[in-house]
Amino acid sequence: MNQTESSAGDGCGLEIRHIELDDCSASNPRDCLREYHLYFPSILCQTDPDDGLVKGAADLDASTRSLGSDGATGVPADIETTEFLDVGTLPLVFAVHCFGCSSAVMEGAFVPYANDYNSVLVVPVGIENSFNARHCCGYALEKSIDDVSFFEHIIRDLSGEFSFVREDSVYAVGWSNGGFMVFEAAALFRAISPISGYLSETASELKKEEKVFCVDGVCVKAKNPAGRGLFMHQGTNDKLVRPTGCCSDPDKPKCCCGIEADTCVPSKEVAVRWAIDVNSCLEPSQFVTSFAEDGERGITCLTASGTGCVSNTTLCLHNTGHFNDMHSFSDAFSMCGEVLQFFAQDACDGTWLDDEKTCECDEGKTGVFCLDDIKSLSSSIIKLDLPEIGAEERADSVGHSASALLLVAGMLIFVLAFRNRWSGRNKKSDDVRYELVPRRSRN
């Protein structure tokens, strides 16, 4: 298996994986064989400051998880370990490349910040450098490749393989064709960050439709409060994916690569509709300036603010084109770090500390992002005072008591899980104004 070391420094390695998709209906069998790259951040391992090697489990006062014994760990050759530290659940971030690009484009842009923000990075490889994102692009669109199922397969595999990956803590950033793709697969993610690529239609499964929720026979009509974060980026002078939209209208300017929706919808309107339809901001949704940077390639970020918003909706307008006018994408797009910070803040189920770039846990929570419950054996032990009875009767009584305790514990776990799912991870209050933190140095 090929391996590489990131310019980010001390990460736990980049692994290249090949998988065969289940129930694949592609006309060409080779299109069912897919590749993705997986980057493990340095928090999952620990280096010895004297020799730069990752310490093994025997040297660490923490529990670990094995990577496997077949040698295909993806860890650089100078790192002598086959285990990960137990640091709790981490964000799993997809970084999806553009049409005609390689995976190296996204690795070069986001691997450095995956370490900074303790994120596991997945870089899927498009067939013939393309993804099928409804209106874009290339071979994948022409052959109706099911890239959403490809992403689902990756999430399912990794969440089953690693204790630090969870299906409800997955994020995605994409550039150009990749931007269209993360919109197309948005239902799989807690938040997305499309860059120079967006769909004008909001998928029905994302909209805040009123549903009936029942607890103990009491039913109420309410909207699912979860929401999905949007950190959208658009060049105001982009001629390839225009900020005014891409459509078949002969009176409208065309986008590249045959990208055509039925109607042209400007990027600003897409962000407004997302804030209302997906994130429950009450109409009319107000957008306030959350970040501004002057200069030749100036940036203005607008964030939805007001009553009802359950997740962050931000549109950043860049005074540039398609982010393809410099030596590399990471040079042209200057907010790679902010994208990973956006996801990290969303993942934090405690209090996010900007200066330390860490998540401070509330009581009862643990892990780097406070997404895990503290498990304490002593707190779960209950002493029973039993009357003096025969050994056989005592065993029977203990059995019944233990069953009752297990039932009560199960009910408590269910209630806590229900509460956390619908409220614990969405602590945004009414009339809140979301703000991006100041830009940090890229040096």
Short mmCIF file of C-alpha atoms in Angstrom, two decimals:
data_model
loop_
_atom_site.label_atom_id
_atom_site.label_comp_id
_atom_site.label_asym_id
_atom_site.label_seq_id
_atom_site.Cartn_x
_atom_site.Cartn_y
_atom_site.Cartn_z
CA MET A 1 0.00 0.00 0.00
CA ASN A 2 1.35 3.42 -0.92
CA GLN A 3 2.11 5.76 1.92
CA THR A 4 2.97 9.42 2.18
CA GLU A 5 3.94 11.91 4.84
CA SER A 6 2.04 15.17 5.04
CA SER A 7 3.65 18.57 5.16
CA ALA A 8 1.52 19.04 8.27
CA GLY A 9 4.19 17.35 10.36
CA ASP A 10 3.49 14.75 13.02
CA GLY A 11 0.23 13.15 11.89
CA CYS A 12 -0.41 9.44 12.28
CA GLY A 13 -0.23 8.87 8.54
CA LEU A 14 -2.11 8.81 5.26
CA GLU A 15 -3.62 5.51 4.17
CA ILE A 16 -4.81 4.68 0.65
CA ARG A 17 -7.77 2.32 0.61
CA HIS A 18 -9.54 0.42 -2.16
CA ILE A 19 -13.07 -0.91 -1.75
CA GLU A 20 -15.68 -2.69 -3.85
CA LEU A 21 -19.16 -1.19 -3.54
CA ASP A 22 -22.10 -3.39 -2.55
CA ASP A 23 -25.07 -3.64 -4.93
CA CYS A 24 -23.21 -1.59 -7.52
CA SER A 25 -25.20 -1.10 -10.73
CA ALA A 26 -22.52 0.66 -12.79
CA SER A 27 -22.41 -0.48 -16.41
CA ASN A 28 -18.63 -0.88 -16.23
CA PRO A 29 -17.55 -3.28 -13.43
CA ARG A 30 -14.39 -1.27 -12.81
CA ASP A 31 -16.55 1.66 -11.70
CA CYS A 32 -17.58 -0.44 -8.69
CA LEU A 33 -13.99 -0.46 -7.47
CA ARG A 34 -13.33 2.79 -5.63
CA GLU A 35 -10.45 4.48 -3.88
CA TYR A 36 -10.24 6.93 -1.02
CA HIS A 37 -7.44 8.35 1.10
CA LEU A 38 -7.65 8.45 4.90
CA TYR A 39 -5.61 10.78 7.10
CA PHE A 40 -5.28 10.27 10.86
CA PRO A 41 -4.45 13.40 12.92
CA SER A 42 -1.58 13.40 15.38
CA ILE A 43 -3.85 13.46 18.44
CA LEU A 44 -4.51 9.76 17.80
CA CYS A 45 -0.87 8.96 18.42
CA GLN A 46 1.90 10.44 20.53
CA THR A 47 5.44 11.21 19.49
CA ASP A 48 8.50 10.94 21.65
CA PRO A 49 10.22 14.37 21.62
CA ASP A 50 13.64 12.67 21.69
CA ASP A 51 13.34 10.39 18.66
CA GLY A 52 10.16 11.54 16.91
CA LEU A 53 8.65 8.06 17.05
CA VAL A 54 5.12 7.32 18.13
CA LYS A 55 5.02 5.64 21.51
CA GLY A 56 3.44 2.23 21.80
CA ALA A 57 0.58 1.31 24.10
CA ALA A 58 2.96 0.12 26.82
CA ASP A 59 4.34 3.67 27.14
CA LEU A 60 0.97 5.42 27.27
CA ASP A 61 -1.39 5.86 30.17
CA ALA A 62 -4.44 5.59 27.89
CA SER A 63 -6.50 2.92 26.22
CA THR A 64 -5.79 2.23 22.57
CA ARG A 65 -7.35 0.70 19.48
CA SER A 66 -5.47 -1.60 17.14
CA LEU A 67 -5.04 -0.69 13.48
CA GLY A 68 -4.54 -4.30 12.48
CA SER A 69 -1.58 -6.61 12.24
CA ASP A 70 -1.24 -6.97 8.49
CA GLY A 71 1.13 -4.03 8.19
CA ALA A 72 -1.34 -2.03 6.08
CA THR A 73 -1.71 0.71 8.67
CA GLY A 74 -0.96 3.69 6.45
CA VAL A 75 1.48 4.94 9.08
CA PRO A 76 4.75 6.35 7.71
CA ALA A 77 7.63 3.87 7.84
CA ASP A 78 9.45 5.69 10.65
CA ILE A 79 6.47 5.45 13.01
CA GLU A 80 6.61 2.25 15.02
CA THR A 81 3.09 1.65 16.32
CA THR A 82 -0.02 -0.31 15.44
CA GLU A 83 -2.37 1.38 17.88
CA PHE A 84 -4.39 4.57 18.33
CA LEU A 85 -5.04 6.43 21.55
CA ASP A 86 -8.58 6.56 22.89
CA VAL A 87 -9.41 10.27 22.65
CA GLY A 88 -13.15 9.99 22.11
CA THR A 89 -15.18 10.77 19.00
CA LEU A 90 -13.51 13.01 16.40
CA PRO A 91 -15.06 14.78 13.39
CA LEU A 92 -14.78 12.81 10.15
CA VAL A 93 -14.28 15.35 7.35
CA PHE A 94 -14.69 14.57 3.64
CA ALA A 95 -12.60 16.76 1.31
CA VAL A 96 -13.94 16.37 -2.25
CA HIS A 97 -11.84 17.44 -5.23
CA CYS A 98 -12.77 19.35 -8.38
CA PHE A 99 -13.48 18.00 -11.89
CA GLY A 100 -10.16 17.08 -13.47
CA CYS A 101 -8.27 17.38 -10.17
CA SER A 102 -6.49 14.73 -8.15
CA SER A 103 -6.91 13.95 -4.48
CA ALA A 104 -3.56 15.66 -3.82
CA VAL A 105 -5.24 19.06 -4.30
CA MET A 106 -7.46 18.57 -1.25
CA GLU A 107 -4.79 16.79 0.77
CA GLY A 108 -2.40 19.70 0.30
CA ALA A 109 -5.08 22.17 1.33
CA PHE A 110 -6.66 20.46 4.35
CA VAL A 111 -4.24 17.93 5.86
CA PRO A 112 -2.29 20.67 7.70
CA TYR A 113 -5.46 21.88 9.40
CA ALA A 114 -6.78 18.39 10.16
CA ASN A 115 -3.99 18.19 12.72
CA ASP A 116 -4.81 21.62 14.14
CA TYR A 117 -8.47 20.77 14.60
CA ASN A 118 -8.16 17.07 15.47
CA SER A 119 -10.13 15.85 12.48
CA VAL A 120 -9.97 12.56 10.59
CA LEU A 121 -9.76 13.47 6.90
CA VAL A 122 -11.27 11.43 4.05
CA VAL A 123 -10.39 12.31 0.46
CA PRO A 124 -12.55 10.27 -1.98
CA VAL A 125 -11.16 9.79 -5.48
CA GLY A 126 -13.60 10.47 -8.31
CA ILE A 127 -13.79 8.10 -11.26
CA GLU A 128 -11.86 9.76 -14.09
CA ASN A 129 -11.44 12.72 -11.72
CA SER A 130 -15.17 13.43 -11.57
CA PHE A 131 -18.21 13.05 -9.30
CA ASN A 132 -21.89 12.74 -10.20
CA ALA A 133 -23.51 15.74 -8.50
CA ARG A 134 -26.78 16.08 -10.43
CA HIS A 135 -25.65 18.87 -12.79
CA CYS A 136 -21.87 18.29 -12.71
CA CYS A 137 -19.62 16.77 -14.02
CA GLY A 138 -17.77 14.66 -16.60
CA TYR A 139 -17.65 10.87 -16.80
CA ALA A 140 -19.36 10.33 -13.44
CA LEU A 141 -22.36 12.42 -14.49
CA GLU A 142 -22.50 10.87 -17.95
CA LYS A 143 -22.46 7.31 -16.55
CA SER A 144 -24.75 8.09 -13.57
CA ILE A 145 -22.15 6.91 -11.05
CA ASP A 146 -23.71 6.64 -7.59
CA ASP A 147 -21.20 8.69 -5.61
CA VAL A 148 -23.61 9.26 -2.72
CA SER A 149 -23.61 5.50 -2.10
CA PHE A 150 -19.81 5.57 -2.33
CA PHE A 151 -19.72 8.15 0.48
CA GLU A 152 -22.26 6.17 2.51
CA HIS A 153 -20.09 3.07 2.17
CA ILE A 154 -17.05 4.93 3.49
CA ILE A 155 -18.95 6.30 6.49
CA ARG A 156 -20.44 2.92 7.33
CA ASP A 157 -17.08 1.15 7.07
CA LEU A 158 -15.11 3.66 9.13
CA SER A 159 -17.72 4.01 11.87
CA GLY A 160 -17.73 0.23 12.22
CA GLU A 161 -13.94 -0.02 12.21
CA PHE A 162 -12.88 2.83 14.49
CA SER A 163 -14.30 3.81 17.87
CA PHE A 164 -13.43 7.48 17.24
CA VAL A 165 -15.67 7.73 14.14
CA ARG A 166 -19.43 8.15 14.52
CA GLU A 167 -22.02 8.47 11.76
CA ASP A 168 -23.59 11.59 13.30
CA SER A 169 -20.27 13.51 13.39
CA VAL A 170 -19.40 13.64 9.69
CA TYR A 171 -18.67 16.82 7.68
CA ALA A 172 -17.74 17.70 4.10
CA VAL A 173 -15.90 20.38 2.16
CA GLY A 174 -15.70 20.39 -1.62
CA TRP A 175 -14.29 22.58 -4.39
CA SER A 176 -16.03 23.09 -7.75
CA ASN A 177 -17.37 19.64 -8.77
CA GLY A 178 -16.67 18.73 -5.14
CA GLY A 179 -18.79 21.67 -4.00
CA PHE A 180 -21.72 20.42 -6.05
CA MET A 181 -21.09 16.94 -4.63
CA VAL A 182 -21.24 17.93 -0.96
CA PHE A 183 -24.55 19.68 -1.69
CA GLU A 184 -25.81 16.54 -3.43
CA ALA A 185 -24.81 14.34 -0.46
CA ALA A 186 -25.69 16.89 2.24
CA ALA A 187 -28.06 14.51 4.05
CA LEU A 188 -25.01 12.47 5.11
CA PHE A 189 -23.32 15.35 6.92
CA ARG A 190 -23.80 17.57 9.98
CA ALA A 191 -22.41 20.55 8.06
CA ILE A 192 -21.01 21.24 4.61
CA SER A 193 -18.67 23.82 3.10
CA PRO A 194 -19.10 24.08 -0.70
CA ILE A 195 -16.52 26.22 -2.51
CA SER A 196 -17.36 27.47 -6.02
CA GLY A 197 -20.05 24.86 -6.52
CA TYR A 198 -23.64 24.72 -5.32
CA LEU A 199 -27.06 23.30 -6.13
CA SER A 200 -30.00 25.65 -6.38
CA GLU A 201 -32.49 23.06 -5.14
CA THR A 202 -32.73 22.08 -1.48
CA ALA A 203 -33.34 18.35 -1.13
CA SER A 204 -36.69 17.55 0.47
CA GLU A 205 -35.12 15.39 3.19
CA LEU A 206 -33.19 18.44 4.44
CA LYS A 207 -36.16 20.76 4.77
CA LYS A 208 -37.68 21.46 8.16
CA GLU A 209 -41.01 19.85 7.50
CA GLU A 210 -43.40 19.59 10.44
CA LYS A 211 -43.50 16.13 11.95
CA VAL A 212 -45.27 14.43 14.84
CA PHE A 213 -43.13 13.47 17.86
CA CYS A 214 -44.54 11.22 20.59
CA VAL A 215 -43.22 10.53 24.10
CA ASP A 216 -45.17 8.41 26.58
CA GLY A 217 -48.29 8.68 24.48
CA VAL A 218 -48.14 12.50 24.31
CA CYS A 219 -47.76 13.70 20.71
CA VAL A 220 -46.96 17.16 19.43
CA LYS A 221 -46.32 18.67 16.04
CA ALA A 222 -42.87 20.17 15.77
CA LYS A 223 -39.97 20.69 13.43
CA ASN A 224 -36.86 18.56 13.75
CA PRO A 225 -34.48 21.03 15.46
CA ALA A 226 -31.17 19.51 14.35
CA GLY A 227 -30.36 21.64 11.29
CA ARG A 228 -27.19 21.45 9.21
CA GLY A 229 -24.40 23.97 9.11
CA LEU A 230 -23.54 25.71 5.83
CA PHE A 231 -20.22 27.51 5.27
CA MET A 232 -20.50 28.46 1.60
CA HIS A 233 -17.81 30.22 -0.47
CA GLN A 234 -18.29 31.94 -3.81
CA GLY A 235 -16.02 34.06 -6.01
CA THR A 236 -17.84 37.19 -7.15
CA ASN A 237 -15.92 37.10 -10.47
CA ASP A 238 -16.24 33.36 -11.05
CA LYS A 239 -16.90 32.70 -14.76
CA LEU A 240 -16.91 28.89 -14.41
CA VAL A 241 -19.56 28.59 -11.68
CA ARG A 242 -21.27 31.95 -11.70
CA PRO A 243 -22.56 33.62 -8.52
CA THR A 244 -25.76 34.36 -10.44
CA GLY A 245 -26.33 30.63 -10.96
CA CYS A 246 -25.89 28.04 -13.72
CA CYS A 247 -28.92 27.28 -15.88
CA SER A 248 -30.23 26.58 -19.37
CA ASP A 249 -31.81 30.02 -19.79
CA PRO A 250 -30.44 31.33 -23.14
CA ASP A 251 -30.56 34.90 -21.82
CA LYS A 252 -28.28 34.12 -18.88
CA PRO A 253 -24.46 33.83 -18.99
CA LYS A 254 -23.30 30.21 -19.15
CA CYS A 255 -21.19 28.24 -16.69
CA CYS A 256 -18.46 25.79 -17.68
CA CYS A 257 -18.63 22.11 -18.38
CA GLY A 258 -22.28 22.03 -19.44
CA ILE A 259 -23.52 22.76 -15.89
CA GLU A 260 -27.19 23.66 -16.30
CA ALA A 261 -30.08 23.65 -13.84
CA ASP A 262 -33.63 24.45 -14.91
CA THR A 263 -33.45 27.96 -13.43
CA CYS A 264 -30.63 30.28 -12.38
CA VAL A 265 -30.58 30.85 -8.61
CA PRO A 266 -27.92 33.23 -7.20
CA SER A 267 -25.63 31.93 -4.45
CA LYS A 268 -27.02 34.52 -2.00
CA GLU A 269 -30.55 33.22 -2.50
CA VAL A 270 -29.35 29.63 -1.99
CA ALA A 271 -27.87 30.64 1.39
CA VAL A 272 -31.06 32.45 2.42
CA ARG A 273 -33.24 29.47 1.50
CA TRP A 274 -30.91 27.12 3.40
CA ALA A 275 -31.14 29.29 6.52
CA ILE A 276 -34.95 29.18 6.38
CA ASP A 277 -35.70 25.71 5.01
CA VAL A 278 -32.90 23.72 6.67
CA ASN A 279 -31.88 25.72 9.73
CA SER A 280 -35.32 27.01 10.77
CA CYS A 281 -34.45 30.71 10.75
CA LEU A 282 -37.72 32.62 10.74
CA GLU A 283 -38.54 34.65 7.64
CA PRO A 284 -37.38 37.18 6.75
CA SER A 285 -33.94 35.83 7.63
CA GLN A 286 -31.44 38.57 8.45
CA PHE A 287 -27.81 38.19 7.37
CA VAL A 288 -25.15 40.20 9.21
CA THR A 289 -21.49 40.72 8.40
CA SER A 290 -19.51 38.27 10.51
CA PHE A 291 -16.13 38.75 8.85
CA ALA A 292 -14.58 41.25 6.45
CA GLU A 293 -11.12 41.49 4.94
CA ASP A 294 -10.12 44.24 2.56
CA GLY A 295 -7.59 43.96 -0.23
CA GLU A 296 -7.30 42.80 -3.81
CA ARG A 297 -8.83 39.43 -2.89
CA GLY A 298 -11.14 40.82 -0.23
CA ILE A 299 -13.62 38.59 1.62
CA THR A 300 -16.99 39.41 3.16
CA CYS A 301 -18.82 36.74 5.16
CA LEU A 302 -22.54 37.06 5.87
CA THR A 303 -24.16 34.95 8.59
CA ALA A 304 -27.86 34.29 9.18
CA SER A 305 -29.00 35.77 12.47
CA GLY A 306 -32.29 35.91 14.30
CA THR A 307 -35.02 33.94 15.97
CA GLY A 308 -35.26 30.21 15.39
CA CYS A 309 -31.87 29.50 13.78
CA VAL A 310 -30.63 26.11 15.01
CA SER A 311 -27.37 25.94 13.08
CA ASN A 312 -24.90 28.30 11.43
CA THR A 313 -25.57 29.48 7.85
CA THR A 314 -22.70 31.57 6.47
CA LEU A 315 -21.95 32.76 2.92
CA CYS A 316 -18.49 34.17 2.21
CA LEU A 317 -18.08 36.25 -0.95
CA HIS A 318 -14.51 36.42 -2.26
CA ASN A 319 -13.32 39.13 -4.62
CA THR A 320 -11.82 36.59 -7.03
CA GLY A 321 -12.73 33.94 -9.58
CA HIS A 322 -12.78 30.14 -9.31
CA PHE A 323 -9.76 29.84 -6.95
CA ASN A 324 -7.72 28.38 -9.81
CA ASP A 325 -5.60 31.42 -10.66
CA MET A 326 -2.60 30.71 -8.40
CA HIS A 327 0.06 28.03 -8.02
CA SER A 328 -2.24 25.83 -5.94
CA PHE A 329 -5.80 25.75 -4.63
CA SER A 330 -4.54 26.23 -1.09
CA ASP A 331 -2.79 29.44 -2.19
CA ALA A 332 -5.87 30.76 -4.00
CA PHE A 333 -8.38 29.82 -1.29
CA SER A 334 -7.20 31.38 1.96
CA MET A 335 -9.83 29.99 4.35
CA CYS A 336 -8.94 26.29 4.56
CA GLY A 337 -8.22 26.63 8.27
CA GLU A 338 -11.50 28.45 8.88
CA VAL A 339 -13.41 25.61 7.21
CA LEU A 340 -11.93 23.02 9.58
CA GLN A 341 -12.55 25.35 12.54
CA PHE A 342 -16.20 25.77 11.47
CA PHE A 343 -16.62 21.99 11.58
CA ALA A 344 -14.74 21.66 14.90
CA GLN A 345 -16.93 24.27 16.56
CA ASP A 346 -20.04 22.53 15.27
CA ALA A 347 -18.79 19.17 16.57
CA CYS A 348 -18.05 20.54 20.04
CA ASP A 349 -20.77 19.42 22.47
CA GLY A 350 -19.45 21.70 25.20
CA THR A 351 -17.97 25.21 25.17
CA TRP A 352 -15.64 26.05 22.30
CA LEU A 353 -12.53 28.00 23.37
CA ASP A 354 -11.28 30.07 20.44
CA ASP A 355 -7.77 30.80 21.69
CA GLU A 356 -6.97 27.22 22.61
CA LYS A 357 -8.93 25.70 19.69
CA THR A 358 -10.36 23.19 22.12
CA CYS A 359 -13.75 22.05 23.41
CA GLU A 360 -14.40 22.35 27.16
CA CYS A 361 -16.74 19.63 28.42
CA ASP A 362 -19.77 19.98 30.65
CA GLU A 363 -20.20 17.62 33.59
CA GLY A 364 -20.69 14.03 32.52
CA LYS A 365 -19.04 14.46 29.10
CA THR A 366 -15.55 13.54 27.94
CA GLY A 367 -13.41 13.23 24.82
CA VAL A 368 -11.70 15.87 22.71
CA PHE A 369 -15.06 17.16 21.47
CA CYS A 370 -17.13 16.22 24.55
CA LEU A 371 -19.17 13.81 22.43
CA ASP A 372 -18.76 10.85 24.77
CA ASP A 373 -20.30 10.05 28.16
CA ILE A 374 -18.03 9.46 31.13
CA LYS A 375 -18.22 5.81 32.06
CA SER A 376 -17.67 5.28 35.79
CA LEU A 377 -18.10 1.79 37.16
CA SER A 378 -18.24 3.00 40.76
CA SER A 379 -21.08 5.41 40.05
CA SER A 380 -23.18 2.63 38.56
CA ILE A 381 -22.84 0.18 41.46
CA ILE A 382 -25.82 0.08 43.79
CA LYS A 383 -25.54 -1.74 47.12
CA LEU A 384 -28.49 -4.00 47.95
CA ASP A 385 -29.45 -4.91 51.52
CA LEU A 386 -31.01 -8.37 51.25
CA PRO A 387 -32.72 -10.23 54.06
CA GLU A 388 -31.10 -13.39 55.41
CA ILE A 389 -32.53 -16.10 53.17
CA GLY A 390 -31.31 -19.33 51.70
CA ALA A 391 -28.59 -19.38 49.07
CA GLU A 392 -30.95 -20.48 46.31
CA GLU A 393 -33.56 -17.86 47.21
CA ARG A 394 -30.84 -15.20 47.50
CA ALA A 395 -29.54 -15.99 44.03
CA ASP A 396 -33.07 -15.77 42.66
CA SER A 397 -33.67 -12.41 44.39
CA VAL A 398 -30.39 -11.01 43.16
CA GLY A 399 -31.26 -12.11 39.66
CA HIS A 400 -34.63 -10.32 39.76
CA SER A 401 -33.07 -7.19 41.32
CA ALA A 402 -30.31 -7.10 38.74
CA SER A 403 -32.85 -7.42 35.94
CA ALA A 404 -34.83 -4.51 37.37
CA LEU A 405 -31.70 -2.39 37.67
CA LEU A 406 -30.72 -3.16 34.09
CA LEU A 407 -34.20 -2.16 32.94
CA VAL A 408 -34.02 1.16 34.82
CA ALA A 409 -30.50 1.80 33.48
CA GLY A 410 -31.66 1.08 29.95
CA MET A 411 -34.54 3.54 30.30
CA LEU A 412 -32.17 6.23 31.62
CA ILE A 413 -29.76 5.69 28.72
CA PHE A 414 -32.65 5.99 26.25
CA VAL A 415 -33.87 9.26 27.82
CA LEU A 416 -30.36 10.73 27.86
CA ALA A 417 -29.74 9.69 24.28
CA PHE A 418 -33.05 11.22 23.19
CA ARG A 419 -32.26 14.46 25.00
CA ASN A 420 -28.76 14.67 23.57
CA ARG A 421 -29.92 13.91 20.04
CA TRP A 422 -32.56 16.64 19.92
CA SER A 423 -31.15 19.30 22.21
CA GLY A 424 -27.69 18.63 23.60
CA ARG A 425 -25.85 19.28 20.35
CA ASN A 426 -27.82 22.38 19.36
CA LYS A 427 -27.30 24.90 22.13
CA LYS A 428 -27.91 27.96 19.97
CA SER A 429 -30.38 30.34 21.65
CA ASP A 430 -32.93 32.58 19.97
CA ASP A 431 -31.78 35.94 18.57
CA VAL A 432 -28.19 34.72 18.52
CA ARG A 433 -25.65 36.20 16.15
CA TYR A 434 -23.03 33.77 14.95
CA GLU A 435 -19.60 35.25 14.35
CA LEU A 436 -16.50 33.81 12.77
CA VAL A 437 -13.34 34.13 14.81
CA PRO A 438 -10.65 36.50 13.50
CA ARG A 439 -8.41 35.09 10.81
CA ARG A 440 -5.23 33.53 12.14
CA SER A 441 -1.82 33.62 10.53
CA ARG A 442 -1.12 30.99 7.87
CA ASN A 443 2.60 31.01 8.67
#
